Short mmCIF file of C-alpha atoms in Angstrom, two decimals:
data_model
loop_
_atom_site.label_atom_id
_atom_site.label_comp_id
_atom_site.label_asym_id
_atom_site.label_seq_id
_atom_site.Cartn_x
_atom_site.Cartn_y
_atom_site.Cartn_z
CA UNK A 1 0.00 0.00 0.00
CA UNK A 2 1.37 3.44 -0.89
CA UNK A 3 1.79 6.18 1.70
CA UNK A 4 -1.07 8.11 0.06
CA UNK A 5 -3.35 5.10 0.38
CA UNK A 6 -2.38 4.63 4.03
CA UNK A 7 -3.04 8.31 4.73
CA UNK A 8 -6.48 8.20 3.08
CA UNK A 9 -7.39 4.89 4.77
CA UNK A 10 -6.50 6.29 8.22
CA UNK A 11 -8.70 9.31 7.58
CA UNK A 12 -11.64 7.15 6.48
CA UNK A 13 -11.31 4.86 9.53
CA UNK A 14 -11.14 7.92 11.79
CA UNK A 15 -14.30 9.33 10.21
CA UNK A 16 -16.14 6.01 10.57
CA UNK A 17 -15.59 6.22 14.33
CA UNK A 18 -15.81 9.98 14.90
CA UNK A 19 -18.55 10.81 12.37
CA UNK A 20 -20.30 7.51 11.48
CA UNK A 21 -23.43 9.17 10.13
CA UNK A 22 -21.44 11.27 7.65
CA UNK A 23 -19.89 8.11 6.21
CA UNK A 24 -23.17 6.15 6.32
CA UNK A 25 -25.01 8.95 4.50
CA UNK A 26 -22.38 9.07 1.77
CA UNK A 27 -21.09 12.55 2.61
CA UNK A 28 -17.55 11.49 3.43
CA UNK A 29 -14.79 13.28 1.48
CA UNK A 30 -11.20 12.08 1.31
CA UNK A 31 -8.64 14.43 2.88
CA UNK A 32 -6.48 16.84 0.96
CA UNK A 33 -2.94 15.51 0.95
CA UNK A 34 -0.56 18.06 2.53
CA UNK A 35 2.44 19.23 0.49
CA UNK A 36 4.65 16.54 2.00
CA UNK A 37 7.77 17.73 0.14
CA UNK A 38 7.90 20.79 2.42
CA UNK A 39 8.72 20.74 6.13
CA UNK A 40 5.33 22.19 7.11
CA UNK A 41 3.45 19.81 4.83
CA UNK A 42 5.29 16.72 6.05
CA UNK A 43 4.76 17.78 9.66
CA UNK A 44 1.02 18.13 9.02
CA UNK A 45 0.94 14.78 7.19
CA UNK A 46 2.59 12.98 10.12
CA UNK A 47 0.62 14.62 12.92
CA UNK A 48 -2.67 14.03 11.10
CA UNK A 49 -1.90 10.36 10.56
CA UNK A 50 -0.84 9.71 14.15
CA UNK A 51 -3.95 11.46 15.51
CA UNK A 52 -6.27 9.64 13.10
CA UNK A 53 -4.83 6.33 14.27
CA UNK A 54 -5.82 7.21 17.85
CA UNK A 55 -2.42 8.13 19.29
CA UNK A 56 -1.15 11.46 20.63
CA UNK A 57 0.84 13.90 18.48
CA UNK A 58 1.51 17.60 18.65
CA UNK A 59 3.59 20.01 16.66
CA UNK A 60 6.21 21.77 18.76
CA UNK A 61 7.10 25.36 17.95
CA UNK A 62 10.52 26.17 19.36
CA UNK A 63 11.34 29.25 17.31
CA UNK A 64 9.73 31.89 19.54
CA UNK A 65 7.38 34.58 18.33
CA UNK A 66 7.25 37.98 16.69
CA UNK A 67 5.54 40.78 18.64
CA UNK A 68 4.82 44.46 18.09
CA UNK A 69 7.04 46.82 20.05
CA UNK A 70 7.91 50.49 20.32
CA UNK A 71 11.39 51.99 20.20
CA UNK A 72 12.31 55.52 21.14
CA UNK A 73 14.85 57.20 18.84
CA UNK A 74 17.57 59.59 20.02
CA UNK A 75 15.38 62.51 18.90
CA UNK A 76 12.50 61.29 21.10
CA UNK A 77 10.40 59.91 18.26
CA UNK A 78 8.54 56.66 19.03
CA UNK A 79 8.66 54.06 16.24
CA UNK A 80 6.54 50.97 15.89
CA UNK A 81 8.83 47.95 15.39
CA UNK A 82 8.63 44.18 15.33
CA UNK A 83 10.55 42.38 18.06
CA UNK A 84 11.53 38.72 18.16
CA UNK A 85 10.92 37.03 21.51
CA UNK A 86 12.90 33.78 21.80
CA UNK A 87 10.98 30.63 22.68
CA UNK A 88 11.39 28.85 26.00
CA UNK A 89 11.63 25.41 24.43
CA UNK A 90 15.07 23.83 24.74
CA UNK A 91 17.21 23.99 21.60
CA UNK A 92 17.10 20.70 19.70
CA UNK A 93 13.52 19.84 20.64
CA UNK A 94 11.91 17.81 17.86
CA UNK A 95 9.22 19.22 15.56
CA UNK A 96 6.68 16.55 16.58
CA UNK A 97 6.16 15.07 20.02
CA UNK A 98 4.06 11.89 19.96
CA UNK A 99 3.12 8.91 22.06
CA UNK A 100 2.49 5.73 20.10
CA UNK A 101 1.64 2.51 21.88
CA UNK A 102 2.89 4.01 25.16
CA UNK A 103 6.27 4.93 23.67
CA UNK A 104 7.64 8.48 23.50
CA UNK A 105 8.36 9.26 19.83
CA UNK A 106 10.06 12.51 18.83
CA UNK A 107 10.20 13.31 15.13
CA UNK A 108 12.44 15.99 13.66
CA UNK A 109 11.51 16.94 10.08
CA UNK A 110 14.44 17.39 7.70
CA UNK A 111 13.49 18.21 4.10
CA UNK A 112 15.87 19.07 1.30
CA UNK A 113 19.34 20.16 2.39
CA UNK A 114 18.29 20.69 6.02
CA UNK A 115 20.76 18.95 8.38
CA UNK A 116 20.63 18.05 12.06
CA UNK A 117 22.12 20.60 14.45
CA UNK A 118 24.41 19.73 17.35
CA UNK A 119 21.50 20.55 19.70
CA UNK A 120 19.21 18.10 17.89
CA UNK A 121 21.84 15.37 18.06
CA UNK A 122 22.21 16.02 21.80
CA UNK A 123 18.42 15.84 22.29
CA UNK A 124 18.30 12.64 20.23
CA UNK A 125 20.92 11.03 22.49
CA UNK A 126 19.08 12.19 25.63
CA UNK A 127 15.72 10.88 24.38
CA UNK A 128 17.20 7.52 23.43
CA UNK A 129 19.02 7.25 26.78
CA UNK A 130 15.63 7.87 28.45
CA UNK A 131 14.05 4.99 26.53
CA UNK A 132 12.26 7.08 23.93
CA UNK A 133 12.63 7.37 20.18
CA UNK A 134 13.97 10.46 18.38
CA UNK A 135 14.34 10.20 14.61
CA UNK A 136 15.01 12.48 11.66
CA UNK A 137 12.36 12.04 8.96
CA UNK A 138 12.40 13.52 5.45
CA UNK A 139 9.71 11.56 3.54
CA UNK A 140 6.35 9.91 4.21
CA UNK A 141 7.98 6.54 3.47
CA UNK A 142 10.58 7.09 6.20
CA UNK A 143 7.78 8.02 8.60
CA UNK A 144 5.86 4.84 7.84
CA UNK A 145 9.01 2.75 8.36
CA UNK A 146 9.38 4.37 11.79
CA UNK A 147 5.66 4.04 12.59
CA UNK A 148 5.58 0.34 11.67
CA UNK A 149 8.73 -0.25 13.74
CA UNK A 150 7.15 1.39 16.80
CA UNK A 151 4.03 -0.76 16.43
CA UNK A 152 6.20 -3.90 16.42
CA UNK A 153 7.94 -2.97 19.69
#
């Protein structure tokens, strides 16, 4: 079965449980496949699938946030500016935090030329030492290899 078929099947099974009347009445629509060749799309693909299968998954934002601020110039003029507030999440935290079959699974999305940082490698070692799983994933196929492995544990 292809990754697209697995994704669609998980969505249908989720809908049969969550919204049985929609499926029974013939109003079910297959999901739109996220743009899995981008980091955001692959993250959405993976979190959707894990949630539809009945496990826990959440996207982790560790980049911080942009807020509106005001700066006073030397002449006394007040200017509206954007300020970056760093996040409080530890550097190296994975993009997706999940629990599958009682096992902690951390997934870091790496698409294209994106490479693991020293912080991510440190977090990976810490997670593994703690008995969890921390993997770098760049395609839906790699995700399904990891997912199937976790189910076999």
